[in-house]
Coordinates of C-alpha atoms in Angstrom, one line a residue:
M1 CA 11.1 23.0 25.7
N2 CA 13.5 25.1 23.7
S3 CA 12.6 28.4 22.0
N4 CA 11.8 26.7 18.7
D5 CA 9.6 24.2 20.5
R6 CA 7.7 27.0 22.3
A7 CA 7.2 29.0 19.1
I8 CA 5.8 26.1 17.2
T9 CA 3.6 24.9 20.0
A10 CA 2.2 28.4 20.6
L11 CA 1.3 28.8 16.9
A12 CA -0.2 25.3 16.6
S13 CA -2.2 25.7 19.9
L14 CA -3.5 29.1 18.8
A15 CA -4.7 27.8 15.5
H16 CA -6.1 24.6 17.0
G17 CA -8.2 26.6 19.5
A18 CA -9.4 28.9 16.8
V19 CA -10.5 26.0 14.5
H20 CA -12.7 24.5 17.2
T21 CA -14.0 27.9 18.4
Y22 CA -15.4 28.6 15.0
E23 CA -16.6 25.0 14.5
M24 CA -18.6 24.9 17.8
T25 CA -20.0 28.4 17.6
V26 CA -22.1 27.6 14.4
P27 CA -24.9 25.7 16.3
L28 CA -25.4 28.9 18.5
F29 CA -26.1 30.8 15.3
V30 CA -28.4 28.1 13.9
V31 CA -31.0 29.0 16.5
V32 CA -30.9 32.7 15.2
W33 CA -31.0 31.7 11.5
L34 CA -34.1 29.6 12.0
T35 CA -36.0 32.6 13.3
E36 CA -34.4 35.5 11.3
F37 CA -34.5 34.0 7.8
D38 CA -37.6 32.8 5.9
A39 CA -36.1 31.6 2.7
I40 CA -32.8 30.7 0.9
P41 CA -32.7 32.6 -2.4
L42 CA -31.5 30.4 -5.3
G43 CA -31.7 32.7 -8.3
V44 CA -35.1 32.1 -10.0
T45 CA -36.5 30.2 -7.0
S46 CA -36.0 29.8 -3.3
V47 CA -36.5 27.2 -0.6
D48 CA -37.9 27.7 2.9
V49 CA -35.6 27.9 5.9
T50 CA -36.3 24.8 8.0
T51 CA -34.3 22.5 10.2
A52 CA -33.8 20.3 7.1
T53 CA -32.5 23.1 4.8
V54 CA -30.3 24.7 7.6
G55 CA -29.0 21.2 8.3
V56 CA -27.8 21.0 4.6
V57 CA -26.2 24.4 4.8
V58 CA -24.3 23.5 7.9
T59 CA -23.3 20.2 6.4
L60 CA -21.7 22.0 3.5
G61 CA -19.2 23.7 5.8
Y62 CA -18.7 20.8 8.2
G63 CA -18.4 18.4 5.3
L64 CA -15.6 20.3 3.6
F65 CA -13.9 20.6 7.0
G66 CA -13.5 16.8 6.8
L67 CA -13.2 16.2 3.1
G68 CA -10.3 18.7 2.8
A69 CA -8.2 16.9 5.5
L70 CA -7.1 14.2 3.1
P71 CA -5.8 16.4 0.2
G72 CA -4.5 18.7 3.0
G73 CA -2.4 15.9 4.3
V74 CA -0.9 15.4 0.9
L75 CA -0.4 19.2 0.4
V76 CA 1.4 19.8 3.6
D77 CA 4.3 17.6 2.5
R78 CA 4.6 19.8 -0.6
V79 CA 4.3 23.4 0.6
G80 CA 5.1 23.1 4.3
S81 CA 3.0 23.6 7.5
R82 CA 3.6 27.3 8.1
R83 CA 2.0 28.4 4.8
L84 CA -1.0 26.2 5.2
I85 CA -1.6 27.2 8.8
S86 CA -1.3 30.9 7.8
A87 CA -3.7 30.4 4.9
C88 CA -6.1 28.4 7.3
L89 CA -6.2 31.2 9.8
L90 CA -6.7 33.9 7.2
G91 CA -9.4 31.9 5.5
M92 CA -11.3 31.2 8.7
G93 CA -11.1 34.9 9.8
L94 CA -12.4 36.1 6.4
S95 CA -15.2 33.6 6.4
Y96 CA -16.5 34.9 9.7
V97 CA -16.2 38.4 8.5
L98 CA -18.3 37.4 5.5
L99 CA -20.7 35.7 7.9
G100 CA -21.1 38.9 9.8
L101 CA -22.0 40.7 6.6
A102 CA -24.4 38.1 5.3
P103 CA -27.7 39.5 4.2
N104 CA -29.3 36.1 3.6
M105 CA -28.9 32.4 4.1
L106 CA -27.2 32.0 0.7
V107 CA -24.3 34.2 1.8
V108 CA -24.3 32.3 5.1
A109 CA -23.8 29.1 3.2
A110 CA -21.0 30.7 1.2
A111 CA -19.3 31.8 4.4
L112 CA -19.5 28.3 5.9
V113 CA -18.1 26.8 2.7
L114 CA -15.1 29.1 2.9
W115 CA -14.7 28.2 6.6
G116 CA -14.8 24.5 5.8
I117 CA -12.2 24.7 3.1
A118 CA -9.9 26.9 5.2
A119 CA -10.2 24.9 8.4
S120 CA -9.8 21.5 6.7
V121 CA -6.0 21.8 6.2
Y122 CA -5.3 22.6 9.9
H123 CA -5.2 19.1 11.5
P124 CA -2.7 17.6 9.0
A125 CA -0.7 20.8 8.9
G126 CA -0.6 21.4 12.7
L127 CA 0.1 17.8 13.7
S128 CA 2.8 17.5 11.0
L129 CA 4.4 20.7 12.2
I130 CA 4.6 19.5 15.8
S131 CA 5.8 16.0 14.8
K132 CA 8.6 17.5 12.6
G133 CA 9.6 20.6 14.5
V134 CA 9.1 20.0 18.2
E135 CA 11.8 18.0 19.9
Q136 CA 9.6 17.6 23.1
R137 CA 6.9 16.2 20.9
G138 CA 4.7 14.7 23.7
T139 CA 4.7 18.0 25.6
G140 CA 3.8 19.9 22.4
L141 CA 1.0 17.5 21.6
A142 CA -0.4 17.8 25.1
Y143 CA -0.5 21.6 24.9
H144 CA -2.0 21.4 21.5
G145 CA -4.8 19.1 22.7
V146 CA -5.6 21.3 25.7
A147 CA -5.8 24.3 23.4
G148 CA -8.3 22.5 21.1
N149 CA -10.4 21.5 24.1
L150 CA -10.4 25.0 25.4
G151 CA -11.5 26.2 22.0
I152 CA -14.3 23.7 22.0
G153 CA -15.6 24.8 25.4
L154 CA -14.6 28.4 26.0
G155 CA -15.1 29.6 22.4
P156 CA -18.9 29.0 22.4
L157 CA -19.1 30.3 25.9
A158 CA -17.4 33.6 24.8
A159 CA -19.8 33.7 21.9
T160 CA -22.8 33.1 24.2
V161 CA -21.8 36.0 26.4
M162 CA -21.3 38.3 23.4
L163 CA -24.7 37.3 22.1
L164 CA -26.2 38.7 25.3
F165 CA -25.0 42.2 24.4
F166 CA -24.6 42.2 20.6
E167 CA -26.4 40.9 17.5
W168 CA -25.1 37.7 15.9
R169 CA -23.6 39.5 13.0
T170 CA -21.5 41.7 15.3
V171 CA -20.4 38.6 17.2
A172 CA -19.3 36.9 14.0
L173 CA -17.2 40.0 12.9
V174 CA -15.6 40.2 16.4
L175 CA -14.7 36.5 16.2
G176 CA -13.2 36.8 12.7
A177 CA -10.7 39.6 13.6
P178 CA -8.3 37.5 15.8
A179 CA -7.8 34.8 13.2
V180 CA -6.8 37.4 10.6
L181 CA -4.2 38.8 13.1
A182 CA -3.0 35.3 13.9
A183 CA -2.5 34.6 10.2
V184 CA -0.1 37.6 10.0
Y185 CA 1.7 36.2 13.1
A186 CA 1.9 32.7 11.5
A187 CA 3.5 34.2 8.4
R188 CA 6.1 36.1 10.3
A189 CA 6.9 33.8 13.3
D190 CA 10.5 32.7 13.5
F191 CA 11.0 28.9 13.9
D192 CA 12.4 25.9 12.2
E193 CA 9.6 23.6 11.2
T194 CA 11.8 20.6 10.6
A195 CA 14.1 20.9 13.6
A196 CA 13.1 17.6 15.2
V197 CA 13.8 15.5 12.1
A198 CA 16.8 17.3 10.7
D199 CA 19.3 14.9 12.3
S200 CA 17.3 11.7 11.5
E201 CA 16.7 12.0 7.7
T202 CA 18.3 9.3 5.5
A203 CA 21.6 10.1 3.9
A204 CA 20.4 9.8 0.3
D205 CA 17.3 9.3 -1.8
G206 CA 16.4 5.7 -2.2
E207 CA 18.1 4.6 0.9
T208 CA 15.9 2.1 2.8
A209 CA 14.8 2.6 6.3
A210 CA 15.1 0.0 9.0
D211 CA 11.3 -0.5 9.5
G212 CA 10.1 -2.5 6.6
G213 CA 12.3 -1.1 3.9
S214 CA 10.1 1.8 2.9
K215 CA 11.7 4.7 1.1
A216 CA 12.0 8.1 2.9
T217 CA 9.9 10.4 0.7
S218 CA 8.1 13.7 0.9
G219 CA 4.7 12.1 0.7
V220 CA 2.5 10.4 -1.9
D221 CA 4.0 11.2 -5.3
D222 CA 1.1 10.5 -7.6
L223 CA -2.5 9.3 -7.9
G224 CA -1.4 5.7 -8.5
E225 CA 0.7 5.5 -5.4
F226 CA -2.2 7.1 -3.4
L227 CA -4.7 4.5 -4.6
A228 CA -2.3 1.6 -4.0
E229 CA -1.5 2.7 -0.5
S230 CA -5.2 3.3 0.2
R231 CA -6.2 -0.1 -1.0
L232 CA -3.6 -1.7 1.2
L233 CA -4.8 0.3 4.2
F234 CA -8.4 -0.7 3.8
A235 CA -7.6 -4.3 3.2
G236 CA -6.7 -4.6 6.9
G237 CA -8.3 -3.7 10.2
F238 CA -8.5 0.0 9.3
A239 CA -11.7 -0.7 7.4
L240 CA -13.4 -1.4 10.7
V241 CA -11.7 1.5 12.4
F242 CA -13.1 3.8 9.6
V243 CA -16.6 2.5 10.5
V244 CA -15.9 3.5 14.2
V245 CA -14.8 7.0 13.3
M246 CA -17.8 7.6 11.0
C247 CA -20.1 6.5 13.8
S248 CA -18.4 9.0 16.1
G249 CA -18.7 11.8 13.6
L250 CA -22.3 11.2 12.8
Y251 CA -23.4 11.0 16.4
Y252 CA -21.3 14.1 17.3
R253 CA -22.8 16.3 14.6
G254 CA -26.3 14.8 14.9
V255 CA -26.4 15.6 18.6
L256 CA -24.7 19.0 18.6
T257 CA -25.9 20.8 15.4
F258 CA -29.5 21.4 16.7
L259 CA -29.0 20.9 20.4
P260 CA -29.5 24.6 21.4
E261 CA -32.7 24.7 19.2
L262 CA -34.0 21.5 20.9
L263 CA -33.4 22.8 24.4
R264 CA -35.1 26.2 23.7
D265 CA -38.6 24.9 24.2
L266 CA -38.0 22.7 27.2
P267 CA -39.2 23.6 30.7
G268 CA -36.5 25.5 32.6
F269 CA -35.0 27.0 29.4
E270 CA -37.3 30.0 29.1
P271 CA -35.5 33.2 28.3
V272 CA -34.8 35.4 31.3
P273 CA -34.6 39.2 31.1
A274 CA -31.0 40.2 31.9
D275 CA -32.2 43.0 34.2
A276 CA -34.0 40.5 36.3
L277 CA -30.6 39.4 37.7
L278 CA -30.0 42.9 39.0
P279 CA -31.1 43.8 42.6
E280 CA -34.3 45.9 42.8
S281 CA -32.2 48.8 44.3
V282 CA -29.9 48.8 41.3
R283 CA -32.7 48.9 38.8
A284 CA -34.4 51.7 40.7
T285 CA -31.2 53.7 40.9
F286 CA -30.4 53.5 37.2
G287 CA -34.0 53.6 36.0
V288 CA -33.9 50.1 34.4
E289 CA -37.4 48.9 33.5
S290 CA -38.1 45.2 34.3
G291 CA -38.0 43.0 31.2
A292 CA -37.0 45.9 28.9
G293 CA -33.4 44.7 28.1
R294 CA -31.9 41.7 26.4
R295 CA -32.8 38.2 27.5
I296 CA -30.5 35.5 28.7
E297 CA -31.1 32.2 26.8
P298 CA -30.2 29.3 29.1
Q299 CA -29.9 26.8 26.4
R300 CA -26.8 28.5 25.1
Y301 CA -25.1 28.2 28.5
F302 CA -26.2 24.5 28.7
Y303 CA -24.6 23.9 25.3
S304 CA -21.3 25.6 26.3
G305 CA -21.2 23.8 29.6
L306 CA -21.7 20.4 27.9
L307 CA -18.7 21.1 25.7
L308 CA -16.6 22.2 28.7
V309 CA -17.3 18.9 30.4
G310 CA -15.7 17.4 27.2
V311 CA -12.3 18.5 28.5
V312 CA -12.7 15.9 31.3
G313 CA -13.9 13.3 28.8
Q314 CA -10.8 13.8 26.7
Y315 CA -8.6 13.3 29.8
V316 CA -10.4 10.2 31.0
G317 CA -10.5 8.7 27.5
G318 CA -6.7 9.2 27.1
K319 CA -6.1 7.5 30.5
L320 CA -8.4 4.6 29.6
T321 CA -6.5 3.9 26.3
D322 CA -3.5 2.8 28.4
R323 CA -5.6 0.7 30.8
V324 CA -8.2 -1.2 28.9
P325 CA -8.3 -3.0 25.5
L326 CA -9.2 -0.4 22.9
G327 CA -12.0 -2.4 21.4
Y328 CA -13.7 -3.0 24.7
G329 CA -13.2 0.7 25.6
L330 CA -14.8 1.8 22.4
A331 CA -17.7 -0.6 22.9
G332 CA -18.3 0.6 26.4
A333 CA -18.1 4.3 25.4
F334 CA -20.4 3.9 22.4
G335 CA -22.8 1.7 24.4
T336 CA -23.1 4.5 27.0
L337 CA -23.8 7.1 24.2
A338 CA -26.5 4.8 22.9
V339 CA -28.1 4.6 26.3
L340 CA -27.9 8.4 26.8
A341 CA -29.6 9.0 23.5
V342 CA -32.5 6.7 24.4
L343 CA -32.8 8.4 27.8
F344 CA -32.5 12.0 26.5
V345 CA -36.2 12.7 25.8
P346 CA -37.7 11.1 28.9
V347 CA -35.1 12.7 31.1
S348 CA -35.6 16.1 29.5
E349 CA -39.3 15.8 30.5
A350 CA -38.4 14.9 34.1
G351 CA -37.0 18.4 34.9
L352 CA -33.9 20.6 34.6
G353 CA -31.9 18.8 37.3
P354 CA -31.9 15.3 35.7
L355 CA -31.3 16.9 32.3
V356 CA -28.2 18.7 33.5
A357 CA -26.8 15.4 34.9
L358 CA -27.5 13.6 31.6
G359 CA -25.9 16.5 29.7
A360 CA -22.8 16.3 31.8
L361 CA -22.5 12.5 31.0
L362 CA -23.2 13.2 27.3
G363 CA -20.6 15.9 27.1
A364 CA -18.0 13.6 28.7
F365 CA -18.7 10.5 26.6
L366 CA -18.8 12.5 23.3
F367 CA -15.1 13.1 23.9
V368 CA -14.1 9.9 25.7
V369 CA -14.2 8.1 22.4
Q370 CA -11.8 10.5 20.6
P371 CA -8.5 9.5 22.1
M372 CA -9.6 5.9 22.0
Y373 CA -10.2 5.9 18.2
Q374 CA -7.0 7.9 17.6
A375 CA -5.1 5.2 19.5
T376 CA -7.0 2.5 17.6
V377 CA -5.9 3.9 14.3
A378 CA -2.2 3.5 15.4
E379 CA -2.9 0.0 16.6
H380 CA -4.5 -1.2 13.3
T381 CA -2.3 0.5 10.7
P382 CA 1.3 0.1 9.6
S383 CA 3.7 2.9 10.4
G384 CA 4.5 3.5 6.8
T385 CA 0.9 4.7 6.1
R386 CA 0.2 6.4 9.4
G387 CA -0.1 9.9 7.9
L388 CA -2.5 8.6 5.2
S389 CA -4.4 6.7 8.0
Y390 CA -5.0 9.9 10.0
G391 CA -6.0 11.7 6.8
F392 CA -8.8 9.1 6.2
T393 CA -9.6 9.3 9.9
Y394 CA -10.4 13.0 9.8
L395 CA -12.2 12.4 6.5
G396 CA -14.5 9.9 8.4
V397 CA -15.0 12.0 11.5
F398 CA -15.5 15.5 10.0
G399 CA -16.4 14.6 6.4
V400 CA -18.8 11.7 6.5
G401 CA -19.7 12.7 10.0
A402 CA -20.9 16.1 8.8
L403 CA -23.9 14.3 7.4
G404 CA -25.1 14.0 11.0
G405 CA -26.3 17.6 10.7
T406 CA -28.3 16.8 7.6
I407 CA -29.7 13.7 9.1
A408 CA -30.7 15.5 12.3
G409 CA -32.3 18.4 10.4
G410 CA -34.2 16.1 8.1
I411 CA -35.6 14.0 10.9
L412 CA -36.7 17.1 12.9
A413 CA -38.4 18.5 9.9
V414 CA -40.7 15.4 9.4
A415 CA -40.6 13.6 12.7
T416 CA -40.1 14.1 16.4
T417 CA -37.1 14.6 18.7
T418 CA -37.6 11.1 20.0
A419 CA -37.1 9.7 16.5
L420 CA -33.9 11.7 16.1
F421 CA -32.4 10.3 19.4
L422 CA -33.4 6.8 18.5
V423 CA -31.6 7.1 15.2
L424 CA -28.5 8.4 17.1
A425 CA -28.8 5.5 19.5
G426 CA -28.7 3.1 16.5
I427 CA -25.5 4.9 15.2
A428 CA -23.8 4.6 18.6
A429 CA -24.9 0.9 18.9
A430 CA -23.2 0.3 15.5
G431 CA -20.0 1.8 16.9
A432 CA -20.2 -0.4 19.9
V433 CA -20.6 -3.6 17.9
T434 CA -17.7 -2.6 15.6
G435 CA -15.5 -2.0 18.7
L436 CA -16.2 -5.6 19.8
V437 CA -15.4 -6.9 16.3
L438 CA -12.1 -5.1 16.4
T439 CA -11.3 -6.8 19.7
R440 CA -12.0 -10.2 18.2
R441 CA -9.8 -9.4 15.2
A442 CA -7.0 -8.3 17.5
D443 CA -7.3 -11.5 19.5

């Protein structure tokens, strides 16, 4: 990679890791919010803090994270990737600063809304930057993907360790600072964001390209063109692909949003005094009283470990996309997720060992499906609407999928954990059936 490639890849990887660090740290805070806050003030009235209301609050941020991807994809062609990435980093950093200063759940909701709006523009901006500016595009995308996975796994782990020593507000403030500094770096970094396409642009406006005669433009020009291209896209196989990505997003959010809270009351996840891990001689030397310090909460480490296993799942899923028909691959992955959801409650009652094994499988298959549906988008959409296709993809995964948090919170407020996982199994089964239909359509 040349210096321009390295500069762009470094920035995109940094921002990608930050986006997913903030995204996956929220469920760790959910456990604290459920115990620390009693009500959400709404002016003349208030509502109780329950899994249902916290689920709605979390959905606000996660939903905007997805909904903003589509207009973000249109906007990146107008103002450039660098400005949007810099604004994204600054907005995410400030949102976590606001979160760290939040006196009540209403301000928490405002902070999550700010985070969702800021983070929503990253994926179209970052992927556009790599595709247009990095000559070694495959290598750049590989590093970019690894950074995202590290953010998903190591970000929550870092937050978990900090929560052992600091209050959640302090952790939020500490997490917010790096993004603000990264925003300054993004604004000042020296690179050419169109280096990889400078030599391949058409000679004049209106000149037709070789593939299908489409005009080389700077994106969708108006609402009429956007609606026309969208109708054309959903008239084909992409409509089924959109069902697949919605199932993935709903299952993903439905499982992860309250997972630390669900684990907290299970056998083997009882809080452990941190000083209990110290040898008796050390406690006696320094006068540490047994059980007097902070407590280690095992469910946080289980959650972080599950996400770290997702790195393996991403790799396996990527390899499988080149070796099996995508429809069958999606059907198998979603079918496995359905089985794991059905087994979750009985396995959790069987002991810690079986639950760790199931958690490892769950963490892997949550991410196996991601490279599969990304490849499926490319297989079932024309190249001329590929950018719009991925905009709708992230809308389905992160936007519609954000409702998984609301669904999970609502079910837990009125029913049991078993009911939640049966609903999640049904969502995964729908994804499996749609994968099989896609295979038939391709045949």
